């Protein structure tokens, strides 16, 4: 239940922000989700709808998504390339000393209040 944990974590964070800003109702939350974060967005959205019913602040709120493309850097030739297309092997020099630069993040980008 990875997605359920994420939904709760995001809601906890948004609740803190809402408290600080005197918001009583949230209409949508926009998440930035890395391409290789392993989160299934459709499932996360379902879990969100379910959890939103149980928290006053989130009644009827929508979860929106923006995808952050996954980029990997090659430590041999220092070039970056799209992770999803080439995986762990550098397409330029065939090196396998590579590191993920972006694509693993889960960020709250925007909170919309009613
Ligand atoms: Zn390389």
mmCIF file of N, CA and C and ligand atoms in Angstrom:
data_model
loop_
_atom_site.group_PDB
_atom_site.id
_atom_site.type_symbol
_atom_site.label_atom_id
_atom_site.label_comp_id
_atom_site.label_asym_id
_atom_site.label_seq_id
_atom_site.Cartn_x
_atom_site.Cartn_y
_atom_site.Cartn_z
ATOM 1 N N UNK A 1 0.834 -1.215 0.000
ATOM 2 C CA UNK A 1 0.000 0.000 0.000
ATOM 3 C C UNK A 1 0.862 1.256 0.000
ATOM 4 N N UNK A 2 1.833 1.275 -0.861
ATOM 5 C CA UNK A 2 2.713 2.406 -1.063
ATOM 6 C C UNK A 2 1.914 3.693 -1.320
ATOM 7 N N UNK A 3 0.955 3.603 -2.211
ATOM 8 C CA UNK A 3 0.181 4.773 -2.622
ATOM 9 C C UNK A 3 -0.644 5.350 -1.474
ATOM 10 N N UNK A 4 -1.168 4.469 -0.626
ATOM 11 C CA UNK A 4 -1.958 4.951 0.516
ATOM 12 C C UNK A 4 -1.073 5.777 1.446
ATOM 13 N N UNK A 5 0.126 5.298 1.701
ATOM 14 C CA UNK A 5 1.073 6.032 2.537
ATOM 15 C C UNK A 5 1.396 7.395 1.950
ATOM 16 N N UNK A 6 1.558 7.433 0.637
ATOM 17 C CA UNK A 6 1.862 8.697 -0.032
ATOM 18 C C UNK A 6 0.688 9.659 0.090
ATOM 19 N N UNK A 7 -0.521 9.150 -0.150
ATOM 20 C CA UNK A 7 -1.712 10.002 -0.051
ATOM 21 C C UNK A 7 -1.819 10.610 1.345
ATOM 22 N N UNK A 8 -1.619 9.773 2.371
ATOM 23 C CA UNK A 8 -1.706 10.269 3.747
ATOM 24 C C UNK A 8 -0.611 11.299 4.026
ATOM 25 N N UNK A 9 0.565 10.996 3.544
ATOM 26 C CA UNK A 9 1.686 11.916 3.758
ATOM 27 C C UNK A 9 1.414 13.274 3.109
ATOM 28 N N UNK A 10 0.917 13.242 1.877
ATOM 29 C CA UNK A 10 0.606 14.489 1.173
ATOM 30 C C UNK A 10 -0.489 15.244 1.912
ATOM 31 N N UNK A 11 -1.521 14.523 2.361
ATOM 32 C CA UNK A 11 -2.622 15.182 3.073
ATOM 33 C C UNK A 11 -2.147 15.798 4.388
ATOM 34 N N UNK A 12 -1.275 15.083 5.109
ATOM 35 C CA UNK A 12 -0.737 15.631 6.359
ATOM 36 C C UNK A 12 -0.001 16.944 6.086
ATOM 37 N N UNK A 13 0.803 16.923 5.042
ATOM 38 C CA UNK A 13 1.579 18.114 4.699
ATOM 39 C C UNK A 13 0.661 19.271 4.312
ATOM 40 N N UNK A 14 -0.338 18.961 3.482
ATOM 41 C CA UNK A 14 -1.274 20.004 3.044
ATOM 42 C C UNK A 14 -2.056 20.553 4.239
ATOM 43 N N UNK A 15 -2.402 19.679 5.181
ATOM 44 C CA UNK A 15 -3.124 20.134 6.377
ATOM 45 C C UNK A 15 -2.314 21.147 7.173
ATOM 46 N N UNK A 16 -1.023 20.888 7.279
ATOM 47 C CA UNK A 16 -0.147 21.839 7.977
ATOM 48 C C UNK A 16 -0.136 23.185 7.267
ATOM 49 N N UNK A 17 -0.001 23.134 5.949
ATOM 50 C CA UNK A 17 0.013 24.365 5.153
ATOM 51 C C UNK A 17 -1.325 25.096 5.294
ATOM 52 N N UNK A 18 -2.413 24.335 5.262
ATOM 53 C CA UNK A 18 -3.748 24.924 5.367
ATOM 54 C C UNK A 18 -3.925 25.634 6.705
ATOM 55 N N UNK A 19 -3.433 24.995 7.771
ATOM 56 C CA UNK A 19 -3.527 25.583 9.101
ATOM 57 C C UNK A 19 -2.787 26.923 9.158
ATOM 58 N N UNK A 20 -1.595 26.919 8.607
ATOM 59 C CA UNK A 20 -0.785 28.139 8.616
ATOM 60 C C UNK A 20 -1.427 29.262 7.823
ATOM 61 N N UNK A 21 -2.204 28.891 6.811
ATOM 62 C CA UNK A 21 -2.782 29.907 5.923
ATOM 63 C C UNK A 21 -4.285 30.107 6.107
ATOM 64 N N UNK A 22 -4.826 29.523 7.193
ATOM 65 C CA UNK A 22 -6.263 29.641 7.481
ATOM 66 C C UNK A 22 -7.157 29.151 6.356
ATOM 67 N N UNK A 23 -6.768 28.106 5.683
ATOM 68 C CA UNK A 23 -7.628 27.519 4.664
ATOM 69 C C UNK A 23 -8.539 26.483 5.314
ATOM 70 N N UNK A 24 -9.796 26.467 4.909
ATOM 71 C CA UNK A 24 -10.710 25.498 5.497
ATOM 72 C C UNK A 24 -11.137 24.434 4.498
ATOM 73 N N UNK A 25 -10.901 24.699 3.219
ATOM 74 C CA UNK A 25 -11.305 23.750 2.187
ATOM 75 C C UNK A 25 -10.321 23.789 1.026
ATOM 76 N N UNK A 26 -9.881 22.610 0.641
ATOM 77 C CA UNK A 26 -8.951 22.511 -0.478
ATOM 78 C C UNK A 26 -9.703 21.952 -1.687
ATOM 79 N N UNK A 27 -9.538 22.577 -2.846
ATOM 80 C CA UNK A 27 -10.246 22.058 -4.019
ATOM 81 C C UNK A 27 -9.370 21.151 -4.873
ATOM 82 N N UNK A 28 -8.077 21.433 -4.901
ATOM 83 C CA UNK A 28 -7.194 20.507 -5.613
ATOM 84 C C UNK A 28 -5.761 20.607 -5.105
ATOM 85 N N UNK A 29 -5.070 19.514 -5.260
ATOM 86 C CA UNK A 29 -3.649 19.467 -4.938
ATOM 87 C C UNK A 29 -2.926 18.945 -6.172
ATOM 88 N N UNK A 30 -1.887 19.683 -6.597
ATOM 89 C CA UNK A 30 -1.107 19.245 -7.751
ATOM 90 C C UNK A 30 0.201 18.624 -7.274
ATOM 91 N N UNK A 31 0.408 17.404 -7.706
ATOM 92 C CA UNK A 31 1.628 16.683 -7.345
ATOM 93 C C UNK A 31 2.554 16.602 -8.545
ATOM 94 N N UNK A 32 3.824 16.778 -8.279
ATOM 95 C CA UNK A 32 4.838 16.478 -9.286
ATOM 96 C C UNK A 32 5.355 15.078 -8.983
ATOM 97 N N UNK A 33 5.229 14.234 -9.971
ATOM 98 C CA UNK A 33 5.577 12.838 -9.762
ATOM 99 C C UNK A 33 6.662 12.428 -10.755
ATOM 100 N N UNK A 34 7.768 11.946 -10.238
ATOM 101 C CA UNK A 34 8.853 11.484 -11.101
ATOM 102 C C UNK A 34 8.427 10.265 -11.907
ATOM 103 N N UNK A 35 8.924 10.231 -13.120
ATOM 104 C CA UNK A 35 8.569 9.172 -14.070
ATOM 105 C C UNK A 35 8.904 7.774 -13.556
ATOM 106 N N UNK A 36 9.981 7.674 -12.774
ATOM 107 C CA UNK A 36 10.367 6.355 -12.270
ATOM 108 C C UNK A 36 10.215 6.259 -10.744
ATOM 109 N N UNK A 37 9.299 7.069 -10.194
ATOM 110 C CA UNK A 37 9.078 7.031 -8.745
ATOM 111 C C UNK A 37 8.364 5.754 -8.319
ATOM 112 N N UNK A 38 7.818 5.035 -9.277
ATOM 113 C CA UNK A 38 7.164 3.766 -8.961
ATOM 114 C C UNK A 38 5.739 3.926 -8.470
ATOM 115 N N UNK A 39 5.244 5.158 -8.467
ATOM 116 C CA UNK A 39 3.883 5.391 -8.010
ATOM 117 C C UNK A 39 2.919 5.211 -9.178
ATOM 118 N N UNK A 40 1.867 4.439 -8.946
ATOM 119 C CA UNK A 40 0.838 4.258 -9.969
ATOM 120 C C UNK A 40 -0.197 5.355 -9.772
ATOM 121 N N UNK A 41 -0.214 6.326 -10.700
ATOM 122 C CA UNK A 41 -1.032 7.501 -10.451
ATOM 123 C C UNK A 41 -2.519 7.175 -10.369
ATOM 124 N N UNK A 42 -3.023 6.309 -11.245
ATOM 125 C CA UNK A 42 -4.450 5.970 -11.221
ATOM 126 C C UNK A 42 -4.856 5.411 -9.861
ATOM 127 N N UNK A 43 -3.979 4.595 -9.316
ATOM 128 C CA UNK A 43 -4.234 4.003 -8.019
ATOM 129 C C UNK A 43 -4.165 5.076 -6.922
ATOM 130 N N UNK A 44 -3.168 5.938 -7.028
ATOM 131 C CA UNK A 44 -3.020 7.024 -6.060
ATOM 132 C C UNK A 44 -4.258 7.930 -6.073
ATOM 133 N N UNK A 45 -4.784 8.211 -7.279
ATOM 134 C CA UNK A 45 -5.968 9.057 -7.403
ATOM 135 C C UNK A 45 -7.186 8.392 -6.749
ATOM 136 N N UNK A 46 -7.313 7.075 -6.918
ATOM 137 C CA UNK A 46 -8.409 6.336 -6.276
ATOM 138 C C UNK A 46 -8.300 6.407 -4.764
ATOM 139 N N UNK A 47 -7.091 6.163 -4.265
ATOM 140 C CA UNK A 47 -6.843 6.207 -2.832
ATOM 141 C C UNK A 47 -7.132 7.610 -2.294
ATOM 142 N N UNK A 48 -6.753 8.613 -3.076
ATOM 143 C CA UNK A 48 -6.978 10.002 -2.690
ATOM 144 C C UNK A 48 -8.479 10.256 -2.498
ATOM 145 N N UNK A 49 -9.273 9.841 -3.497
ATOM 146 C CA UNK A 49 -10.729 10.057 -3.423
ATOM 147 C C UNK A 49 -11.314 9.394 -2.181
ATOM 148 N N UNK A 50 -10.806 8.201 -1.885
ATOM 149 C CA UNK A 50 -11.279 7.455 -0.726
ATOM 150 C C UNK A 50 -10.904 8.184 0.566
ATOM 151 N N UNK A 51 -9.669 8.606 0.664
ATOM 152 C CA UNK A 51 -9.182 9.270 1.882
ATOM 153 C C UNK A 51 -9.793 10.664 2.038
ATOM 154 N N UNK A 52 -10.078 11.329 0.910
ATOM 155 C CA UNK A 52 -10.620 12.693 0.942
ATOM 156 C C UNK A 52 -12.010 12.726 1.582
ATOM 157 N N UNK A 53 -12.747 11.608 1.444
ATOM 158 C CA UNK A 53 -14.077 11.502 2.054
ATOM 159 C C UNK A 53 -14.004 11.583 3.574
ATOM 160 N N UNK A 54 -12.858 11.205 4.111
ATOM 161 C CA UNK A 54 -12.725 11.070 5.564
ATOM 162 C C UNK A 54 -12.086 12.283 6.222
ATOM 163 N N UNK A 55 -11.667 13.232 5.423
ATOM 164 C CA UNK A 55 -11.032 14.418 5.996
ATOM 165 C C UNK A 55 -11.727 15.665 5.473
ATOM 166 N N UNK A 56 -12.251 16.426 6.401
ATOM 167 C CA UNK A 56 -13.066 17.592 6.071
ATOM 168 C C UNK A 56 -12.385 18.539 5.077
ATOM 169 N N UNK A 57 -11.105 18.790 5.323
ATOM 170 C CA UNK A 57 -10.356 19.729 4.492
ATOM 171 C C UNK A 57 -10.362 19.321 3.017
ATOM 172 N N UNK A 58 -10.497 18.012 2.770
ATOM 173 C CA UNK A 58 -10.306 17.492 1.413
ATOM 174 C C UNK A 58 -11.588 17.018 0.734
ATOM 175 N N UNK A 59 -12.755 17.232 1.372
ATOM 176 C CA UNK A 59 -14.016 16.799 0.762
ATOM 177 C C UNK A 59 -14.094 17.249 -0.688
ATOM 178 N N UNK A 60 -14.280 16.304 -1.584
ATOM 179 C CA UNK A 60 -14.499 16.644 -2.991
ATOM 180 C C UNK A 60 -13.277 17.188 -3.700
ATOM 181 N N UNK A 61 -12.114 17.104 -3.079
ATOM 182 C CA UNK A 61 -10.919 17.660 -3.715
ATOM 183 C C UNK A 61 -10.380 16.710 -4.784
ATOM 184 N N UNK A 62 -9.648 17.299 -5.700
ATOM 185 C CA UNK A 62 -9.057 16.524 -6.792
ATOM 186 C C UNK A 62 -7.544 16.470 -6.634
ATOM 187 N N UNK A 63 -6.990 15.342 -7.014
ATOM 188 C CA UNK A 63 -5.540 15.209 -7.072
ATOM 189 C C UNK A 63 -5.112 15.330 -8.535
ATOM 190 N N UNK A 64 -4.249 16.297 -8.810
ATOM 191 C CA UNK A 64 -3.771 16.504 -10.178
ATOM 192 C C UNK A 64 -2.303 16.117 -10.266
ATOM 193 N N UNK A 65 -1.891 15.810 -11.474
ATOM 194 C CA UNK A 65 -0.536 15.278 -11.631
ATOM 195 C C UNK A 65 0.251 15.995 -12.711
ATOM 196 N N UNK A 66 1.503 16.249 -12.386
ATOM 197 C CA UNK A 66 2.464 16.646 -13.414
ATOM 198 C C UNK A 66 3.642 15.694 -13.334
ATOM 199 N N UNK A 67 4.039 15.202 -14.482
ATOM 200 C CA UNK A 67 5.116 14.220 -14.506
ATOM 201 C C UNK A 67 6.471 14.903 -14.682
ATOM 202 N N UNK A 68 7.421 14.502 -13.871
ATOM 203 C CA UNK A 68 8.803 14.959 -14.048
ATOM 204 C C UNK A 68 9.549 13.865 -14.803
ATOM 205 N N UNK A 69 10.082 14.201 -15.984
ATOM 206 C CA UNK A 69 10.776 13.176 -16.760
ATOM 207 C C UNK A 69 12.006 12.673 -16.020
ATOM 208 N N UNK A 70 12.272 11.393 -16.165
ATOM 209 C CA UNK A 70 13.449 10.801 -15.533
ATOM 210 C C UNK A 70 14.678 11.035 -16.406
ATOM 211 N N UNK A 71 15.748 11.540 -15.782
ATOM 212 C CA UNK A 71 17.001 11.802 -16.480
ATOM 213 C C UNK A 71 18.133 11.128 -15.709
ATOM 214 N N UNK A 72 18.982 10.465 -16.449
ATOM 215 C CA UNK A 72 20.135 9.797 -15.840
ATOM 216 C C UNK A 72 21.417 10.439 -16.363
ATOM 217 N N UNK A 73 22.417 10.535 -15.485
ATOM 218 C CA UNK A 73 23.719 11.040 -15.933
ATOM 219 C C UNK A 73 24.724 9.883 -15.951
ATOM 220 N N UNK A 74 25.567 9.910 -16.978
ATOM 221 C CA UNK A 74 26.623 8.908 -17.101
ATOM 222 C C UNK A 74 27.889 9.459 -16.423
ATOM 223 N N UNK A 75 28.438 8.704 -15.497
ATOM 224 C CA UNK A 75 29.608 9.174 -14.756
ATOM 225 C C UNK A 75 30.896 9.015 -15.567
ATOM 226 N N UNK A 76 30.816 8.270 -16.650
ATOM 227 C CA UNK A 76 31.990 8.114 -17.516
ATOM 228 C C UNK A 76 32.144 9.288 -18.477
ATOM 229 N N UNK A 77 31.061 9.640 -19.179
ATOM 230 C CA UNK A 77 31.189 10.689 -20.191
ATOM 231 C C UNK A 77 30.451 11.971 -19.797
ATOM 232 N N UNK A 78 29.786 11.939 -18.608
ATOM 233 C CA UNK A 78 29.132 13.138 -18.094
ATOM 234 C C UNK A 78 27.948 13.640 -18.903
ATOM 235 N N UNK A 79 27.400 12.813 -19.767
ATOM 236 C CA UNK A 79 26.233 13.254 -20.520
ATOM 237 C C UNK A 79 24.971 12.723 -19.852
ATOM 238 N N UNK A 80 23.880 13.423 -20.099
ATOM 239 C CA UNK A 80 22.614 12.969 -19.528
ATOM 240 C C UNK A 80 21.736 12.410 -20.640
ATOM 241 N N UNK A 81 20.852 11.512 -20.252
ATOM 242 C CA UNK A 81 19.962 10.878 -21.237
ATOM 243 C C UNK A 81 18.657 10.460 -20.558
ATOM 244 N N UNK A 82 17.594 10.240 -21.358
ATOM 245 C CA UNK A 82 16.308 9.843 -20.776
ATOM 246 C C UNK A 82 16.342 8.421 -20.215
ATOM 247 N N UNK A 83 16.063 8.305 -18.931
ATOM 248 C CA UNK A 83 16.172 7.032 -18.218
ATOM 249 C C UNK A 83 15.249 5.953 -18.756
ATOM 250 N N UNK A 84 14.000 6.357 -19.019
ATOM 251 C CA UNK A 84 13.002 5.358 -19.390
ATOM 252 C C UNK A 84 13.391 4.672 -20.705
ATOM 253 N N UNK A 85 13.993 5.435 -21.605
ATOM 254 C CA UNK A 85 14.335 4.902 -22.914
ATOM 255 C C UNK A 85 15.586 4.010 -22.866
ATOM 256 N N UNK A 86 16.582 4.402 -22.086
ATOM 257 C CA UNK A 86 17.869 3.697 -22.140
ATOM 258 C C UNK A 86 18.238 2.932 -20.873
ATOM 259 N N UNK A 87 17.484 3.120 -19.798
ATOM 260 C CA UNK A 87 17.777 2.375 -18.575
ATOM 261 C C UNK A 87 19.099 2.779 -17.950
ATOM 262 N N UNK A 88 19.871 1.788 -17.509
ATOM 263 C CA UNK A 88 21.094 2.069 -16.763
ATOM 264 C C UNK A 88 22.342 2.107 -17.635
ATOM 265 N N UNK A 89 22.182 1.883 -18.910
ATOM 266 C CA UNK A 89 23.360 1.872 -19.784
ATOM 267 C C UNK A 89 23.395 3.131 -20.644
ATOM 268 N N UNK A 90 24.518 3.848 -20.575
ATOM 269 C CA UNK A 90 24.653 5.101 -21.314
ATOM 270 C C UNK A 90 24.595 4.854 -22.823
ATOM 271 N N UNK A 91 23.705 5.578 -23.527
ATOM 272 C CA UNK A 91 23.580 5.366 -24.975
ATOM 273 C C UNK A 91 24.752 5.966 -25.756
ATOM 274 N N UNK A 92 25.553 6.817 -25.128
ATOM 275 C CA UNK A 92 26.660 7.474 -25.829
ATOM 276 C C UNK A 92 27.941 6.644 -25.766
ATOM 277 N N UNK A 93 28.273 6.138 -24.572
ATOM 278 C CA UNK A 93 29.553 5.433 -24.427
ATOM 279 C C UNK A 93 29.375 4.004 -23.933
ATOM 280 N N UNK A 94 28.093 3.589 -23.774
ATOM 281 C CA UNK A 94 27.806 2.235 -23.295
ATOM 282 C C UNK A 94 28.251 1.971 -21.862
ATOM 283 N N UNK A 95 28.607 3.039 -21.149
ATOM 284 C CA UNK A 95 29.037 2.884 -19.764
ATOM 285 C C UNK A 95 27.870 2.473 -18.872
ATOM 286 N N UNK A 96 28.195 1.818 -17.774
ATOM 287 C CA UNK A 96 27.118 1.443 -16.860
ATOM 288 C C UNK A 96 27.263 2.104 -15.490
ATOM 289 N N UNK A 97 28.195 3.051 -15.383
ATOM 290 C CA UNK A 97 28.276 3.838 -14.154
ATOM 291 C C UNK A 97 27.361 5.045 -14.312
ATOM 292 N N UNK A 98 26.115 4.855 -13.978
ATOM 293 C CA UNK A 98 25.126 5.903 -14.212
ATOM 294 C C UNK A 98 24.345 6.187 -12.944
ATOM 295 N N UNK A 99 23.831 7.413 -12.859
ATOM 296 C CA UNK A 99 23.064 7.808 -11.686
ATOM 297 C C UNK A 99 21.822 8.569 -12.104
ATOM 298 N N UNK A 100 20.738 8.291 -11.403
ATOM 299 C CA UNK A 100 19.498 9.007 -11.667
ATOM 300 C C UNK A 100 19.619 10.462 -11.187
ATOM 301 N N UNK A 101 19.297 11.422 -12.048
ATOM 302 C CA UNK A 101 19.356 12.841 -11.671
ATOM 303 C C UNK A 101 17.974 13.318 -11.219
ATOM 304 N N UNK A 102 16.986 13.107 -12.063
ATOM 305 C CA UNK A 102 15.611 13.420 -11.687
ATOM 306 C C UNK A 102 14.712 12.250 -12.092
ATOM 307 N N UNK A 103 13.528 12.211 -11.497
ATOM 308 C CA UNK A 103 12.571 11.178 -11.888
ATOM 309 C C UNK A 103 12.070 10.354 -10.724
ATOM 310 N N UNK A 104 12.642 10.611 -9.540
ATOM 311 C CA UNK A 104 12.250 9.806 -8.390
ATOM 312 C C UNK A 104 11.447 10.619 -7.369
ATOM 313 N N UNK A 105 11.098 11.854 -7.739
ATOM 314 C CA UNK A 105 10.533 12.722 -6.721
ATOM 315 C C UNK A 105 9.006 12.691 -6.637
ATOM 316 N N UNK A 106 8.543 13.038 -5.470
ATOM 317 C CA UNK A 106 7.117 13.242 -5.238
ATOM 318 C C UNK A 106 7.011 14.579 -4.520
ATOM 319 N N UNK A 107 6.631 15.636 -5.235
ATOM 320 C CA UNK A 107 6.561 16.976 -4.639
ATOM 321 C C UNK A 107 5.146 17.527 -4.706
ATOM 322 N N UNK A 108 4.794 18.281 -3.691
ATOM 323 C CA UNK A 108 3.537 19.023 -3.770
ATOM 324 C C UNK A 108 3.838 20.328 -4.481
ATOM 325 N N UNK A 109 3.216 20.526 -5.620
ATOM 326 C CA UNK A 109 3.541 21.711 -6.403
ATOM 327 C C UNK A 109 2.591 22.857 -6.092
ATOM 328 N N UNK A 110 1.324 22.520 -5.953
ATOM 329 C CA UNK A 110 0.341 23.576 -5.821
ATOM 330 C C UNK A 110 -0.847 23.096 -4.992
ATOM 331 N N UNK A 111 -1.349 23.987 -4.170
ATOM 332 C CA UNK A 111 -2.550 23.693 -3.391
ATOM 333 C C UNK A 111 -3.577 24.751 -3.729
ATOM 334 N N UNK A 112 -4.722 24.313 -4.171
ATOM 335 C CA UNK A 112 -5.767 25.263 -4.542
ATOM 336 C C UNK A 112 -6.867 25.226 -3.477
ATOM 337 N N UNK A 113 -7.170 26.386 -2.945
ATOM 338 C CA UNK A 113 -8.230 26.453 -1.949
ATOM 339 C C UNK A 113 -9.534 26.871 -2.623
ATOM 340 N N UNK A 114 -10.638 26.526 -1.989
ATOM 341 C CA UNK A 114 -11.942 26.899 -2.565
ATOM 342 C C UNK A 114 -12.193 28.393 -2.372
HETATM 343 ZN ZN1 LIG B 1 28.467 7.680 -21.115
#
